[in-house]
């Protein structure tokens, strides 16, 4: 992999011109890190147009730090779109099972046990319900700028289509 990165970057840098930020459209996307999710191509987002935050499941709770910093320190004040997706890996794990797995991988490590017992993995049972809960979490969180429009969407990995589930204002 590393060699292909270097080759690709050499090509990229050969025609590089520093972005001036003028293409930025002042909105944020939160999406899952699943490789089947490609927000740029699935949503028609051009490079440099949006802040895109990705984590396992597209969890707004997990993304909170990465939302607050652009909002308050950089001035990204536009809409937040939360995307969860069908067949997500986070529907196949649970917090207790993840904790057990990590403890088993690190036997005799009390520090690991204590760390994972304090970790939440934000598993998903129902994808529509989870996207609603994440939009509620952001809309009702005092750390999110008042007046921010927050939309919740589900992406279907079988059809490639998106569906808007909910919209709120913080
Ligand atoms: Zn996922």
Short mmCIF file of C-alpha atoms and ligand atoms in Angstrom, two decimals:
data_model
loop_
_atom_site.label_atom_id
_atom_site.label_comp_id
_atom_site.label_asym_id
_atom_site.label_seq_id
_atom_site.Cartn_x
_atom_site.Cartn_y
_atom_site.Cartn_z
CA UNK A 1 0.00 0.00 0.00
CA UNK A 2 2.68 2.45 1.02
CA UNK A 3 4.36 2.34 -2.38
CA UNK A 4 1.07 3.03 -4.16
CA UNK A 5 0.47 6.02 -1.84
CA UNK A 6 3.85 7.47 -2.75
CA UNK A 7 3.28 6.99 -6.50
CA UNK A 8 -0.22 8.46 -6.36
CA UNK A 9 0.95 11.40 -4.29
CA UNK A 10 3.79 12.15 -6.68
CA UNK A 11 1.20 12.45 -9.49
CA UNK A 12 -1.04 14.59 -7.28
CA UNK A 13 1.72 16.90 -6.12
CA UNK A 14 3.03 17.33 -9.69
CA UNK A 15 -0.18 19.20 -10.63
CA UNK A 16 -0.83 20.65 -7.20
CA UNK A 17 -2.28 24.08 -6.71
CA UNK A 18 -3.07 25.12 -3.17
CA UNK A 19 -6.85 25.26 -2.54
CA UNK A 20 -8.02 28.77 -1.65
CA UNK A 21 -11.07 27.52 0.27
CA UNK A 22 -13.48 29.35 -2.04
CA UNK A 23 -15.32 26.11 -2.86
CA UNK A 24 -16.31 25.52 0.76
CA UNK A 25 -20.09 25.45 1.13
CA UNK A 26 -20.28 25.66 4.92
CA UNK A 27 -21.88 22.37 5.89
CA UNK A 28 -20.91 19.16 7.67
CA UNK A 29 -21.54 15.51 6.94
CA UNK A 30 -21.31 12.79 9.57
CA UNK A 31 -21.10 9.32 8.06
CA UNK A 32 -19.92 5.79 8.76
CA UNK A 33 -16.33 4.78 8.00
CA UNK A 34 -17.57 1.65 6.17
CA UNK A 35 -15.70 1.47 2.80
CA UNK A 36 -19.05 1.08 0.98
CA UNK A 37 -19.90 4.61 2.07
CA UNK A 38 -18.47 7.26 -0.22
CA UNK A 39 -20.17 10.56 0.64
CA UNK A 40 -18.45 12.53 -2.11
CA UNK A 41 -19.74 10.34 -4.95
CA UNK A 42 -23.03 9.27 -3.31
CA UNK A 43 -24.06 12.85 -2.47
CA UNK A 44 -22.31 14.80 -5.23
CA UNK A 45 -19.94 16.58 -2.87
CA UNK A 46 -16.96 18.21 -4.54
CA UNK A 47 -13.54 18.13 -2.93
CA UNK A 48 -13.22 20.92 -0.35
CA UNK A 49 -16.95 21.64 -0.27
CA UNK A 50 -17.83 20.18 3.15
CA UNK A 51 -16.43 19.09 6.48
CA UNK A 52 -16.82 15.30 6.44
CA UNK A 53 -16.55 13.45 9.75
CA UNK A 54 -16.48 9.67 9.66
CA UNK A 55 -16.53 7.06 12.40
CA UNK A 56 -17.97 3.60 13.04
CA UNK A 57 -21.72 3.94 12.48
CA UNK A 58 -21.64 7.68 11.74
CA UNK A 59 -22.29 8.35 15.43
CA UNK A 60 -23.04 11.99 16.28
CA UNK A 61 -22.07 11.33 19.90
CA UNK A 62 -18.67 10.00 18.84
CA UNK A 63 -18.31 12.90 16.37
CA UNK A 64 -19.21 15.63 18.87
CA UNK A 65 -15.65 16.91 19.37
CA UNK A 66 -15.13 17.10 15.60
CA UNK A 67 -18.40 19.04 15.19
CA UNK A 68 -17.76 21.52 17.99
CA UNK A 69 -14.28 22.50 16.81
CA UNK A 70 -15.30 23.49 13.24
CA UNK A 71 -18.44 25.23 14.53
CA UNK A 72 -16.85 27.29 17.28
CA UNK A 73 -13.19 27.67 16.29
CA UNK A 74 -13.41 27.79 12.48
CA UNK A 75 -16.89 29.19 11.87
CA UNK A 76 -18.56 26.28 10.07
CA UNK A 77 -22.07 27.39 10.92
CA UNK A 78 -24.13 25.64 8.24
CA UNK A 79 -26.27 22.53 8.18
CA UNK A 80 -25.20 19.24 9.74
CA UNK A 81 -26.30 16.10 7.89
CA UNK A 82 -26.10 12.81 9.78
CA UNK A 83 -26.02 9.71 7.58
CA UNK A 84 -26.50 6.20 8.93
CA UNK A 85 -26.78 3.23 6.56
CA UNK A 86 -28.42 -0.16 6.18
CA UNK A 87 -26.39 -3.31 6.95
CA UNK A 88 -24.06 -1.24 9.14
CA UNK A 89 -21.40 -3.10 11.11
CA UNK A 90 -22.64 -1.28 14.20
CA UNK A 91 -25.89 -3.30 13.98
CA UNK A 92 -23.80 -6.47 14.42
CA UNK A 93 -21.91 -5.58 17.60
CA UNK A 94 -22.95 -4.56 21.09
CA UNK A 95 -21.08 -2.62 23.73
CA UNK A 96 -20.91 -5.63 26.14
CA UNK A 97 -19.67 -7.92 23.32
CA UNK A 98 -17.01 -5.39 22.24
CA UNK A 99 -15.84 -5.04 25.85
CA UNK A 100 -15.58 -8.84 26.23
CA UNK A 101 -13.71 -9.16 22.92
CA UNK A 102 -11.15 -6.53 23.93
CA UNK A 103 -10.71 -8.02 27.40
CA UNK A 104 -10.16 -11.50 25.90
CA UNK A 105 -7.55 -10.05 23.54
CA UNK A 106 -5.75 -8.55 26.54
CA UNK A 107 -5.97 -11.11 29.36
CA UNK A 108 -4.48 -10.11 32.72
CA UNK A 109 -4.63 -6.44 31.80
CA UNK A 110 -6.72 -4.67 34.43
CA UNK A 111 -5.96 -1.33 32.83
CA UNK A 112 -7.48 -2.50 29.53
CA UNK A 113 -10.51 -3.91 31.35
CA UNK A 114 -11.04 -0.61 33.14
CA UNK A 115 -10.64 1.37 29.90
CA UNK A 116 -13.08 -0.72 27.88
CA UNK A 117 -15.60 -0.80 30.73
CA UNK A 118 -15.66 2.99 30.39
CA UNK A 119 -16.12 2.90 26.60
CA UNK A 120 -19.46 3.09 24.80
CA UNK A 121 -19.58 1.69 21.28
CA UNK A 122 -22.92 3.23 20.22
CA UNK A 123 -24.32 0.12 18.58
CA UNK A 124 -27.30 0.48 16.27
CA UNK A 125 -30.47 -1.62 16.64
CA UNK A 126 -32.77 0.18 14.21
CA UNK A 127 -31.13 2.47 11.65
CA UNK A 128 -34.02 4.97 11.39
CA UNK A 129 -34.35 5.13 15.15
CA UNK A 130 -30.59 5.62 15.54
CA UNK A 131 -30.44 8.50 13.08
CA UNK A 132 -33.39 10.17 14.85
CA UNK A 133 -31.67 9.73 18.20
CA UNK A 134 -28.45 11.28 16.85
CA UNK A 135 -30.32 14.30 15.41
CA UNK A 136 -32.10 14.72 18.77
CA UNK A 137 -28.77 14.46 20.57
CA UNK A 138 -27.26 17.27 18.49
CA UNK A 139 -30.38 19.46 18.44
CA UNK A 140 -30.62 19.34 22.23
CA UNK A 141 -26.90 19.66 22.96
CA UNK A 142 -25.88 23.07 24.30
CA UNK A 143 -22.45 22.74 22.66
CA UNK A 144 -24.05 22.85 19.19
CA UNK A 145 -24.62 26.36 17.85
CA UNK A 146 -28.22 27.46 18.31
CA UNK A 147 -30.03 27.76 15.00
CA UNK A 148 -28.06 24.99 13.28
CA UNK A 149 -30.20 22.94 10.90
CA UNK A 150 -29.64 19.22 11.50
CA UNK A 151 -30.93 16.56 9.11
CA UNK A 152 -30.90 12.79 9.55
CA UNK A 153 -30.66 10.47 6.56
CA UNK A 154 -30.41 6.77 5.84
CA UNK A 155 -28.31 5.46 2.96
CA UNK A 156 -29.35 2.07 1.56
CA UNK A 157 -26.31 -0.02 0.60
CA UNK A 158 -28.54 -2.28 -1.55
CA UNK A 159 -29.91 0.45 -3.81
CA UNK A 160 -27.46 3.33 -3.39
CA UNK A 161 -30.40 5.59 -2.50
CA UNK A 162 -30.78 8.00 0.38
CA UNK A 163 -33.89 8.81 2.41
CA UNK A 164 -34.38 11.82 4.65
CA UNK A 165 -35.74 10.68 8.01
CA UNK A 166 -35.83 13.79 10.16
CA UNK A 167 -34.97 17.48 10.30
CA UNK A 168 -34.59 19.69 13.36
CA UNK A 169 -33.09 23.01 14.34
CA UNK A 170 -30.74 23.16 17.32
ZN1 LIG B 1 -21.56 1.41 9.01
#
